[in-house]
C-alpha cells in the first residue's frame, strides 16, 4: 500500500505540477537575469578559485565541493540509466533543458542565501532557504516546514537511495547473496558514515574537497574512453536523443513513463536546482559579494548535469549494450563498462558508484544538520545532535535493504514537496538577488573586486552581514 501511495504521488507531482513550476521558474529567471547561466559562466569559473574573504566560513571552492558532493551521486550514474531505460534516449535532452533553465534558479536561491545568511558565535556563517523565508517573508513557521522537508529529503529520502544503489551495484557479482550481502554492506557503510559525520562540518568539507574532484576526473576519463572506442555510434546516439525527445505521439501515449517526465525527474534529482539544498552550502561560504556564491552554485549544476550526467548518458548510449527494463539502474552501467573494459569496467563502476554515493551521503547529511539547526533556533545541543547522527546512521543502514522502485519514488516525492515550497518563495523574493546581480556587474565594469553592501540595493530587511 505504501508503494502504491508513493508511486501515485510521484506521478501526480511530476506529470503536472512540478513540470510547469520547474520549467516556468527557470524560464522566468533566465529572462530576468538576461541569461546569467550563459553570459557569466566564465566568471563563475574564475570566482570558484578565489580565496576566502576572511578566516571564518568555507571558501568558494569548499562550498562548491560540499554542494557538488550532494549533487554528484547515484543520480548521475544509476539515475541516468533508469531514466533512459524507462523513458528512452530523449530523456537526456529534457535532463539538459532542466539543468540549463534550472541553473538560473540555482543562481537566485544561492544569492538569496548569501544575502540573508546568519552569523554564528564563532564568527562563521550559515543559512539557507529556511532563513531567507524567515528574514524576508517573516514566516518562521514556513521556514520550519521547509527545514522538516529538508531533513526528510536529504537524510531520509536521498540517503536511502544512495545506500540502496551501493548495494545494487554488488548484485552483478557471484558472491552476492540476497539475504546476507545487503546487511553486510549496510553495516560497513553505516559505520564509515557514522565516523565521518561525527567529525562535524569541517571534516565533511575536507573529505568532499578531496574525493569529489578526484573521482569526477577519473569517471569522466573512463566515460570518454568508452565513447571514443565506439566513435562510430556517436552520430546515431545524437539522432536517437533528439528524435526520441520530440516523439510526441510516444510521449503523450504514456506520459508517466515518457522521456519528458523521466528527464525532468532525474535531472532534478541529480542537479537539485531550485530544490533549496545548495543554498545551505552557499550560505556557509565567506565571500565579498553574494553573487559570487550564486555563480559558484550555478557552476555546480553545470558540472553535475552537463558534464557528469552527459558522460554517463554518452557512455551508455555508445556502449553497444541496448537498454531494457531489466537493466535499469546499475546493471546497465556495469554491462556498458564491461563491454568495453572487461571485468575491470565492472569493478571501476562499482568503486565509482561507491565514492559518488558516499560523498552524497555526507553532503546530504550536512544539509539535514542545517535544517535541524534552524528548528532549534541555534546550534543543536550535544545530546540531540548525537541522537540525530545515530538516526542518520540507521537510515543509511536501512536504505541498503530497500526495494528499487520504493527507494527512488520515496526520494522523488519528498524532494518534490521541498521544491513546491522553495520555488514559489524564490519567485516572490527574487528582486533582491536580481538587484544584487546588477550591483556586481556594475562593480566589475568599473574594474573592482565587487564588495556588497545592503544599502546599495535598497535592502530594507535586517541582515547579520553586509551593513
CSV table of C-alpha atoms in Angstrom, one decimal:
chain,number,residue,atom,x,y,z
A,1,UNK,CA,0.0,0.0,0.0
A,2,UNK,CA,2.9,2.4,0.8
A,3,UNK,CA,4.5,1.7,-2.6
A,4,UNK,CA,1.1,2.4,-4.3
A,5,UNK,CA,0.6,5.7,-2.5
A,6,UNK,CA,4.2,6.9,-3.1
A,7,UNK,CA,4.0,6.0,-6.9
A,8,UNK,CA,0.6,7.8,-7.3
A,9,UNK,CA,2.0,10.9,-5.6
A,10,UNK,CA,5.1,10.8,-7.7
A,11,UNK,CA,3.1,10.6,-11.0
A,12,UNK,CA,0.9,13.4,-9.9
A,13,UNK,CA,3.7,15.7,-8.9
A,14,UNK,CA,5.9,15.1,-12.0
A,15,UNK,CA,3.1,14.8,-14.6
A,16,UNK,CA,1.6,18.1,-13.9
A,17,UNK,CA,2.7,20.4,-11.0
A,18,UNK,CA,6.5,20.3,-11.0
A,19,UNK,CA,7.0,20.3,-14.7
A,20,UNK,CA,5.2,23.6,-15.0
A,21,UNK,CA,6.7,25.1,-11.9
A,22,UNK,CA,10.3,24.0,-12.6
A,23,UNK,CA,10.5,24.9,-16.2
A,24,UNK,CA,8.4,28.1,-15.7
A,25,UNK,CA,10.6,29.3,-12.8
A,26,UNK,CA,13.8,28.5,-14.9
A,27,UNK,CA,12.5,30.4,-17.9
A,28,UNK,CA,11.4,33.4,-15.7
A,29,UNK,CA,14.8,33.8,-14.0
A,30,UNK,CA,16.7,33.2,-17.3
A,31,UNK,CA,14.8,36.2,-18.7
A,32,UNK,CA,15.1,38.3,-15.6
A,33,UNK,CA,18.9,37.7,-15.2
A,34,UNK,CA,19.4,38.1,-19.0
A,35,UNK,CA,20.7,34.6,-19.3
A,36,UNK,CA,23.2,34.7,-16.4
A,37,UNK,CA,24.0,31.0,-16.9
A,38,UNK,CA,25.3,31.7,-20.3
A,39,UNK,CA,26.9,35.2,-20.1
A,40,UNK,CA,28.6,34.7,-16.7
A,41,UNK,CA,29.7,31.0,-16.9
A,42,UNK,CA,33.3,32.1,-17.5
A,43,UNK,CA,33.1,34.4,-14.4
A,44,UNK,CA,31.8,31.6,-12.3
A,45,UNK,CA,34.9,29.5,-13.1
A,46,UNK,CA,37.2,32.4,-12.1
A,47,UNK,CA,35.2,33.1,-8.8
A,48,UNK,CA,35.5,29.5,-7.6
A,49,UNK,CA,39.3,29.8,-7.4
A,50,UNK,CA,39.2,32.9,-5.2
A,51,UNK,CA,40.5,32.5,-1.6
A,52,UNK,CA,38.2,33.0,1.4
A,53,UNK,CA,37.2,36.6,2.2
A,54,UNK,CA,38.4,36.0,5.8
A,55,UNK,CA,39.4,33.2,8.1
A,56,UNK,CA,35.8,32.3,9.0
A,57,UNK,CA,33.5,30.0,7.0
A,58,UNK,CA,34.2,27.9,3.9
A,59,UNK,CA,36.0,29.1,0.8
A,60,UNK,CA,34.0,29.3,-2.5
A,61,UNK,CA,35.8,26.1,-3.6
A,62,UNK,CA,34.9,24.2,-0.4
A,63,UNK,CA,31.2,25.3,-0.7
A,64,UNK,CA,31.2,24.1,-4.3
A,65,UNK,CA,32.6,20.8,-3.2
A,66,UNK,CA,30.0,20.3,-0.5
A,67,UNK,CA,27.1,21.1,-2.8
A,68,UNK,CA,28.6,19.1,-5.6
A,69,UNK,CA,29.2,16.2,-3.3
A,70,UNK,CA,25.4,16.1,-2.7
A,71,UNK,CA,24.5,16.8,-6.3
A,72,UNK,CA,27.0,14.4,-7.9
A,73,UNK,CA,25.9,11.0,-6.7
A,74,UNK,CA,23.8,8.0,-7.6
A,75,UNK,CA,21.5,10.2,-9.8
A,76,UNK,CA,24.5,10.8,-12.1
A,77,UNK,CA,25.0,7.0,-12.7
A,78,UNK,CA,22.1,4.8,-11.7
A,79,UNK,CA,19.6,7.6,-12.2
A,80,UNK,CA,20.6,8.3,-15.8
A,81,UNK,CA,20.4,4.6,-16.6
A,82,UNK,CA,16.9,4.4,-15.1
A,83,UNK,CA,15.7,7.4,-17.0
A,84,UNK,CA,16.9,6.1,-20.4
A,85,UNK,CA,15.6,2.5,-19.8
A,86,UNK,CA,12.1,3.8,-18.8
A,87,UNK,CA,11.8,6.9,-20.9
A,88,UNK,CA,14.2,6.4,-23.8
A,89,UNK,CA,17.2,8.4,-25.1
A,90,UNK,CA,15.1,11.5,-25.3
A,91,UNK,CA,15.2,11.8,-21.5
A,92,UNK,CA,18.8,13.1,-21.9
A,93,UNK,CA,17.5,16.1,-23.8
A,94,UNK,CA,14.9,17.0,-21.2
A,95,UNK,CA,17.5,16.5,-18.5
A,96,UNK,CA,19.8,19.0,-20.2
A,97,UNK,CA,16.9,21.5,-20.6
A,98,UNK,CA,16.0,21.1,-16.9
A,99,UNK,CA,19.6,21.8,-15.9
A,100,UNK,CA,20.1,24.8,-18.3
A,101,UNK,CA,17.0,26.5,-17.1
A,102,UNK,CA,17.4,25.4,-13.5
A,103,UNK,CA,20.9,26.9,-13.2
A,104,UNK,CA,19.2,30.3,-13.3
A,105,UNK,CA,17.0,29.3,-10.4
A,106,UNK,CA,20.1,27.9,-8.6
A,107,UNK,CA,21.8,31.3,-9.0
A,108,UNK,CA,18.9,33.1,-7.4
A,109,UNK,CA,18.4,30.8,-4.5
A,110,UNK,CA,22.1,30.7,-3.6
A,111,UNK,CA,22.5,34.5,-3.9
A,112,UNK,CA,19.5,34.9,-1.6
A,113,UNK,CA,21.1,32.5,0.9
A,114,UNK,CA,24.2,34.7,1.0
A,115,UNK,CA,22.3,37.9,1.4
A,116,UNK,CA,20.3,36.6,4.3
A,117,UNK,CA,23.0,34.4,5.9
A,118,UNK,CA,23.4,34.4,9.7
A,119,UNK,CA,26.5,34.8,11.9
A,120,UNK,CA,27.4,32.1,14.4
A,121,UNK,CA,29.0,32.8,17.7
A,122,UNK,CA,32.4,31.6,16.4
A,123,UNK,CA,32.2,34.1,13.5
A,124,UNK,CA,31.3,31.6,10.8
A,125,UNK,CA,28.2,32.0,8.7
A,126,UNK,CA,25.3,29.7,8.0
A,127,UNK,CA,21.8,29.9,6.4
A,128,UNK,CA,19.6,28.6,3.6
A,129,UNK,CA,16.0,28.8,2.4
A,130,UNK,CA,14.5,28.5,5.9
A,131,UNK,CA,16.5,31.6,6.9
A,132,UNK,CA,15.6,33.7,3.9
A,133,UNK,CA,12.0,32.7,4.3
A,134,UNK,CA,12.0,33.9,7.9
A,135,UNK,CA,14.1,37.1,7.2
A,136,UNK,CA,12.2,38.3,4.1
A,137,UNK,CA,8.7,36.8,4.4
A,138,UNK,CA,8.6,37.0,8.2
A,139,UNK,CA,7.1,33.5,8.3
A,140,UNK,CA,9.1,31.3,10.7
A,141,UNK,CA,6.5,28.6,10.6
A,142,UNK,CA,7.0,28.2,6.8
A,143,UNK,CA,10.8,28.1,7.3
A,144,UNK,CA,10.2,25.3,9.9
A,145,UNK,CA,8.1,23.3,7.4
A,146,UNK,CA,10.9,23.7,4.8
A,147,UNK,CA,13.5,22.6,7.4
A,148,UNK,CA,11.5,19.5,8.2
A,149,UNK,CA,11.2,18.6,4.5
A,150,UNK,CA,14.9,19.3,4.0
A,151,UNK,CA,15.7,16.7,6.7
A,152,UNK,CA,13.3,14.2,5.3
A,153,UNK,CA,14.5,14.7,1.7
A,154,UNK,CA,18.3,14.5,2.3
A,155,UNK,CA,18.8,12.5,5.5
A,156,UNK,CA,16.0,10.1,4.7
A,157,UNK,CA,14.9,10.0,1.0
A,158,UNK,CA,18.2,10.7,-0.8
A,159,UNK,CA,20.4,8.9,1.6
A,160,UNK,CA,18.2,5.8,1.4
A,161,UNK,CA,18.6,5.9,-2.4
A,162,UNK,CA,22.3,6.4,-2.2
A,163,UNK,CA,22.7,3.4,0.2
A,164,UNK,CA,20.4,1.3,-1.9
A,165,UNK,CA,22.4,1.9,-5.1
A,166,UNK,CA,25.6,1.0,-3.4
A,167,UNK,CA,24.1,-2.4,-2.5
A,168,UNK,CA,22.6,-2.7,-6.0
A,169,UNK,CA,26.0,-2.3,-7.6
A,170,UNK,CA,27.2,-5.5,-6.0
A,171,UNK,CA,24.3,-7.6,-7.4
A,172,UNK,CA,26.3,-8.4,-10.5
A,173,UNK,CA,29.0,-10.3,-8.6
A,174,UNK,CA,28.8,-14.0,-7.9
A,175,UNK,CA,29.3,-13.7,-4.2
A,176,UNK,CA,26.1,-11.6,-3.8
A,177,UNK,CA,23.5,-13.2,-1.5
A,178,UNK,CA,20.1,-11.6,-1.4
A,179,UNK,CA,19.6,-12.3,2.3
A,180,UNK,CA,23.1,-11.5,3.8
A,181,UNK,CA,25.1,-9.3,1.4
A,182,UNK,CA,22.8,-6.2,1.8
A,183,UNK,CA,23.1,-6.5,5.6
A,184,UNK,CA,26.9,-6.7,5.5
A,185,UNK,CA,27.2,-3.7,3.1
A,186,UNK,CA,24.7,-1.7,5.1
A,187,UNK,CA,26.7,-2.3,8.3
A,188,UNK,CA,30.0,-1.4,6.7
A,189,UNK,CA,28.5,1.7,5.1
A,190,UNK,CA,26.8,2.8,8.3
A,191,UNK,CA,29.9,2.5,10.4
A,192,UNK,CA,32.1,4.5,7.9
A,193,UNK,CA,29.4,7.1,7.5
A,194,UNK,CA,29.0,7.5,11.3
A,195,UNK,CA,32.7,8.0,11.8
A,196,UNK,CA,32.7,10.8,9.2
A,197,UNK,CA,29.7,12.7,10.3
A,198,UNK,CA,30.8,12.8,14.0
A,199,UNK,CA,33.7,14.8,12.7
A,200,UNK,CA,31.4,17.8,12.0
A,201,UNK,CA,31.0,20.2,9.0
A,202,UNK,CA,34.8,20.9,8.9
A,203,UNK,CA,35.5,17.3,8.5
A,204,UNK,CA,32.8,17.0,5.8
A,205,UNK,CA,34.3,19.8,3.8
A,206,UNK,CA,37.8,18.3,4.0
A,207,UNK,CA,36.6,14.8,2.8
A,208,UNK,CA,34.5,16.1,0.0
A,209,UNK,CA,37.2,18.6,-1.1
A,210,UNK,CA,39.5,15.7,-1.9
A,211,UNK,CA,37.1,12.9,-3.1
A,212,UNK,CA,34.8,14.9,-5.3
A,213,UNK,CA,37.3,16.3,-7.8
A,214,UNK,CA,39.4,13.1,-7.9
A,215,UNK,CA,36.5,10.7,-8.6
A,216,UNK,CA,34.9,13.2,-11.0
A,217,UNK,CA,38.0,13.4,-13.2
A,218,UNK,CA,38.6,9.6,-13.2
A,219,UNK,CA,34.9,8.9,-14.0
A,220,UNK,CA,34.9,11.4,-16.9
A,221,UNK,CA,38.1,9.9,-18.3
A,222,UNK,CA,36.7,6.3,-18.3
A,223,UNK,CA,33.4,7.6,-19.9
A,224,UNK,CA,35.4,9.4,-22.6
A,225,UNK,CA,37.4,6.3,-23.3
A,226,UNK,CA,34.3,4.2,-23.8
A,227,UNK,CA,32.8,6.8,-26.1
A,228,UNK,CA,36.0,7.2,-28.2
A,229,UNK,CA,36.3,3.4,-28.6
A,230,UNK,CA,32.7,3.4,-30.0
A,231,UNK,CA,33.0,6.6,-32.0
A,232,UNK,CA,31.1,5.1,-34.9
A,233,UNK,CA,28.0,5.1,-32.7
A,234,UNK,CA,28.2,8.8,-31.8
A,235,UNK,CA,26.1,10.1,-34.8
A,236,UNK,CA,23.3,7.6,-34.1
A,237,UNK,CA,23.4,8.5,-30.4
A,238,UNK,CA,22.6,12.1,-31.0
A,239,UNK,CA,19.9,11.2,-33.6
A,240,UNK,CA,18.2,8.9,-31.1
A,241,UNK,CA,18.4,11.6,-28.3
A,242,UNK,CA,16.7,14.3,-30.3
A,243,UNK,CA,14.3,12.2,-32.3
A,244,UNK,CA,13.1,10.5,-29.1
A,245,UNK,CA,12.8,13.8,-27.3
A,246,UNK,CA,10.3,15.1,-29.8
A,247,UNK,CA,8.4,12.0,-30.5
A,248,UNK,CA,5.2,13.5,-29.0
A,249,UNK,CA,2.9,10.6,-30.0
A,250,UNK,CA,5.0,8.2,-27.9
A,251,UNK,CA,5.4,10.9,-25.1
A,252,UNK,CA,1.7,11.6,-24.6
A,253,UNK,CA,0.7,8.0,-25.2
A,254,UNK,CA,2.2,7.1,-21.9
A,255,UNK,CA,3.3,10.3,-20.1
A,256,UNK,CA,4.1,8.8,-16.7
A,257,UNK,CA,6.9,6.8,-18.3
A,258,UNK,CA,7.8,9.3,-21.0
A,259,UNK,CA,11.2,10.9,-21.8
A,260,UNK,CA,9.9,14.3,-20.6
A,261,UNK,CA,8.9,13.1,-17.2
A,262,UNK,CA,11.9,10.8,-16.7
A,263,UNK,CA,14.3,13.5,-17.9
A,264,UNK,CA,12.9,16.1,-15.6
A,265,UNK,CA,12.7,13.7,-12.6
A,266,UNK,CA,16.3,12.5,-12.9
A,267,UNK,CA,17.5,16.0,-13.9
A,268,UNK,CA,16.0,17.5,-10.8
A,269,UNK,CA,17.1,14.6,-8.6
A,270,UNK,CA,20.7,14.9,-9.9
A,271,UNK,CA,21.3,18.7,-10.0
A,272,UNK,CA,18.7,19.8,-7.4
A,273,UNK,CA,18.4,23.2,-9.0
A,274,UNK,CA,15.6,25.1,-7.3
A,275,UNK,CA,15.0,22.5,-4.6
A,276,UNK,CA,16.7,24.6,-1.9
A,277,UNK,CA,19.6,22.3,-0.9
A,278,UNK,CA,22.7,24.1,-2.3
A,279,UNK,CA,21.8,27.4,-0.7
A,280,UNK,CA,22.6,25.8,2.7
A,281,UNK,CA,26.2,25.2,1.5
A,282,UNK,CA,26.3,28.6,-0.3
A,283,UNK,CA,25.4,30.4,2.9
A,284,UNK,CA,28.4,28.9,4.7
A,285,UNK,CA,30.9,30.5,2.3
A,286,UNK,CA,32.9,33.6,3.2
A,287,UNK,CA,32.8,35.9,0.1
A,288,UNK,CA,32.9,39.6,-0.5
A,289,UNK,CA,29.6,39.6,-2.6
A,290,UNK,CA,26.6,37.3,-2.6
A,291,UNK,CA,26.6,36.9,-6.3
A,292,UNK,CA,29.9,35.1,-6.1
A,293,UNK,CA,28.2,32.1,-4.4
A,294,UNK,CA,25.2,32.4,-6.8
A,295,UNK,CA,27.7,31.9,-9.7
A,296,UNK,CA,29.5,29.1,-7.9
A,297,UNK,CA,26.3,27.1,-7.3
A,298,UNK,CA,25.2,27.8,-10.9
A,299,UNK,CA,28.6,26.2,-11.9
A,300,UNK,CA,27.8,23.2,-9.7
A,301,UNK,CA,24.6,22.5,-11.8
A,302,UNK,CA,26.7,22.7,-15.0
A,303,UNK,CA,29.3,20.2,-13.5
A,304,UNK,CA,26.7,17.9,-12.4
A,305,UNK,CA,24.4,17.6,-15.4
A,306,UNK,CA,26.1,19.0,-18.5
A,307,UNK,CA,29.4,17.2,-17.6
A,308,UNK,CA,28.9,14.1,-15.4
A,309,UNK,CA,25.3,13.2,-16.4
A,310,UNK,CA,26.1,13.6,-20.0
A,311,UNK,CA,29.2,11.5,-19.6
A,312,UNK,CA,27.1,8.7,-18.2
A,313,UNK,CA,24.5,9.1,-21.0
A,314,UNK,CA,27.1,9.0,-23.8
A,315,UNK,CA,28.9,6.1,-22.2
A,316,UNK,CA,25.6,4.1,-22.0
A,317,UNK,CA,24.3,5.0,-25.5
A,318,UNK,CA,27.7,4.4,-27.2
A,319,UNK,CA,28.4,1.2,-25.4
A,320,UNK,CA,26.6,-1.1,-27.9
A,321,UNK,CA,24.5,-2.6,-25.0
A,322,UNK,CA,20.8,-2.0,-25.6
A,323,UNK,CA,18.8,-0.6,-22.7
A,324,UNK,CA,15.9,-2.6,-21.2
A,325,UNK,CA,13.6,-2.6,-18.2
A,326,UNK,CA,15.6,-5.5,-16.7
A,327,UNK,CA,18.8,-3.5,-16.9
A,328,UNK,CA,17.6,-0.2,-15.4
A,329,UNK,CA,19.8,1.3,-12.7
A,330,UNK,CA,23.3,-0.1,-12.0
A,331,UNK,CA,23.1,-3.3,-14.2
A,332,UNK,CA,23.2,-1.4,-17.5
A,333,UNK,CA,26.0,0.9,-16.4
A,334,UNK,CA,28.1,-2.1,-15.3
A,335,UNK,CA,27.2,-4.0,-18.5
A,336,UNK,CA,28.2,-1.0,-20.6
A,337,UNK,CA,31.6,-0.6,-18.9
A,338,UNK,CA,32.2,-4.4,-19.0
A,339,UNK,CA,31.6,-4.5,-22.8
A,340,UNK,CA,34.4,-2.1,-23.4
A,341,UNK,CA,36.8,-2.8,-20.5
A,342,UNK,CA,36.0,-6.3,-19.4
A,343,UNK,CA,35.9,-7.1,-15.7
A,344,UNK,CA,37.9,-4.0,-14.8
A,345,UNK,CA,35.0,-1.9,-16.2
A,346,UNK,CA,32.5,-3.6,-13.8
A,347,UNK,CA,34.8,-3.1,-10.8
A,348,UNK,CA,35.6,0.5,-11.8
A,349,UNK,CA,31.9,1.4,-12.0
A,350,UNK,CA,31.2,-0.2,-8.6
A,351,UNK,CA,34.1,1.8,-7.0
A,352,UNK,CA,33.0,5.0,-8.7
A,353,UNK,CA,29.4,4.5,-7.6
A,354,UNK,CA,30.5,3.8,-4.0
A,355,UNK,CA,32.6,7.0,-3.9
A,356,UNK,CA,29.9,9.1,-5.6
A,357,UNK,CA,27.2,7.7,-3.3
A,358,UNK,CA,29.4,8.0,-0.2
A,359,UNK,CA,30.2,11.7,-0.7
A,360,UNK,CA,26.4,12.1,-1.5
A,361,UNK,CA,25.6,10.6,1.9
A,362,UNK,CA,28.0,13.1,3.7
A,363,UNK,CA,26.9,16.1,1.7
A,364,UNK,CA,23.2,15.3,2.3
A,365,UNK,CA,23.8,14.9,6.0
A,366,UNK,CA,25.4,18.4,6.0
A,367,UNK,CA,22.1,19.8,4.7
A,368,UNK,CA,20.0,17.8,7.2
A,369,UNK,CA,22.0,19.2,10.1
A,370,UNK,CA,21.4,22.7,8.8
A,371,UNK,CA,17.7,22.0,8.9
A,372,UNK,CA,18.0,20.8,12.5
A,373,UNK,CA,19.9,23.9,13.4
A,374,UNK,CA,17.0,26.1,12.1
A,375,UNK,CA,14.4,24.1,14.0
A,376,UNK,CA,16.4,24.5,17.2
A,377,UNK,CA,16.9,28.2,16.5
A,378,UNK,CA,20.5,27.8,17.4
A,379,UNK,CA,23.3,25.1,17.3
A,380,UNK,CA,21.7,21.8,18.4
A,381,UNK,CA,22.7,20.5,21.9
A,382,UNK,CA,25.2,17.7,22.1
A,383,UNK,CA,22.7,15.1,23.1
A,384,UNK,CA,20.2,16.0,20.4
A,385,UNK,CA,22.9,16.1,17.8
A,386,UNK,CA,24.2,12.7,18.9
A,387,UNK,CA,20.7,11.1,18.6
A,388,UNK,CA,20.2,12.9,15.2
A,389,UNK,CA,23.5,11.5,13.9
A,390,UNK,CA,22.8,8.0,15.1
A,391,UNK,CA,19.3,8.1,13.4
A,392,UNK,CA,21.0,9.2,10.2
A,393,UNK,CA,23.3,6.2,10.5
A,394,UNK,CA,20.3,3.9,11.0
A,395,UNK,CA,18.7,5.3,7.8
A,396,UNK,CA,21.9,4.6,5.8
A,397,UNK,CA,21.7,1.0,7.0
A,398,UNK,CA,18.0,0.7,6.2
A,399,UNK,CA,18.5,2.1,2.7
A,400,UNK,CA,20.8,-0.8,1.9
A,401,UNK,CA,17.9,-3.2,2.4
A,402,UNK,CA,15.3,-1.4,0.4
A,403,UNK,CA,13.5,-2.3,-2.9
A,404,UNK,CA,14.3,-0.5,-6.1
A,405,UNK,CA,11.0,1.4,-7.0
A,406,UNK,CA,10.1,2.3,-3.4
A,407,UNK,CA,13.6,3.8,-2.8
A,408,UNK,CA,13.5,6.0,-5.9
A,409,UNK,CA,9.8,7.0,-5.7
A,410,UNK,CA,10.1,7.9,-2.0
A,411,UNK,CA,13.0,10.2,-2.6
A,412,UNK,CA,11.2,11.8,-5.7
A,413,UNK,CA,8.1,12.6,-3.7
A,414,UNK,CA,9.8,14.1,-0.7
A,415,UNK,CA,12.1,16.2,-3.0
A,416,UNK,CA,9.0,17.3,-4.9
A,417,UNK,CA,7.4,18.8,-1.8
A,418,UNK,CA,10.6,20.6,-1.0
A,419,UNK,CA,10.7,22.2,-4.4
A,420,UNK,CA,7.0,23.1,-4.1
A,421,UNK,CA,7.9,25.3,-1.1
A,422,UNK,CA,11.2,26.8,-2.4
A,423,UNK,CA,10.3,27.6,-6.0
A,424,UNK,CA,7.3,29.9,-5.2
A,425,UNK,CA,9.4,31.5,-2.4
A,426,UNK,CA,12.3,32.5,-4.7
A,427,UNK,CA,9.9,33.9,-7.3
A,428,UNK,CA,8.5,36.1,-4.6
A,429,UNK,CA,11.9,37.1,-3.2
A,430,UNK,CA,13.8,37.2,-6.5
A,431,UNK,CA,14.1,41.0,-6.7
A,432,UNK,CA,17.0,41.5,-4.2
A,433,UNK,CA,19.0,38.7,-5.9
A,434,UNK,CA,18.5,40.4,-9.3
A,435,UNK,CA,19.4,43.8,-7.9
A,436,UNK,CA,22.5,42.2,-6.4
A,437,UNK,CA,23.5,40.8,-9.8
A,438,UNK,CA,23.2,44.3,-11.3
A,439,UNK,CA,25.4,45.7,-8.5
A,440,UNK,CA,28.0,43.0,-9.1
A,441,UNK,CA,28.1,43.6,-12.9
A,442,UNK,CA,28.4,47.4,-12.3
A,443,UNK,CA,31.4,47.0,-10.0
A,444,UNK,CA,33.1,44.5,-12.3
A,445,UNK,CA,32.6,47.0,-15.2
A,446,UNK,CA,34.4,49.6,-13.0
A,447,UNK,CA,37.3,47.2,-12.6
A,448,UNK,CA,36.7,46.5,-8.9
A,449,UNK,CA,36.6,43.3,-7.0
A,450,UNK,CA,32.9,43.5,-6.1
A,451,UNK,CA,32.1,44.2,-2.4
A,452,UNK,CA,28.5,44.1,-1.3
A,453,UNK,CA,26.6,46.5,1.0
A,454,UNK,CA,22.9,46.0,1.6
A,455,UNK,CA,22.2,49.7,1.2
A,456,UNK,CA,23.5,49.6,-2.4
A,457,UNK,CA,20.4,47.6,-3.5
A,458,UNK,CA,18.0,49.4,-1.1
A,459,UNK,CA,17.5,46.2,1.0
A,460,UNK,CA,15.2,47.0,3.9
A,461,UNK,CA,15.4,43.6,5.6
A,462,UNK,CA,17.9,43.3,8.5
A,463,UNK,CA,20.9,41.1,7.8
A,464,UNK,CA,23.8,39.9,10.0
A,465,UNK,CA,26.3,40.8,7.3
A,466,UNK,CA,26.6,43.4,4.5
A,467,UNK,CA,25.8,46.5,6.7
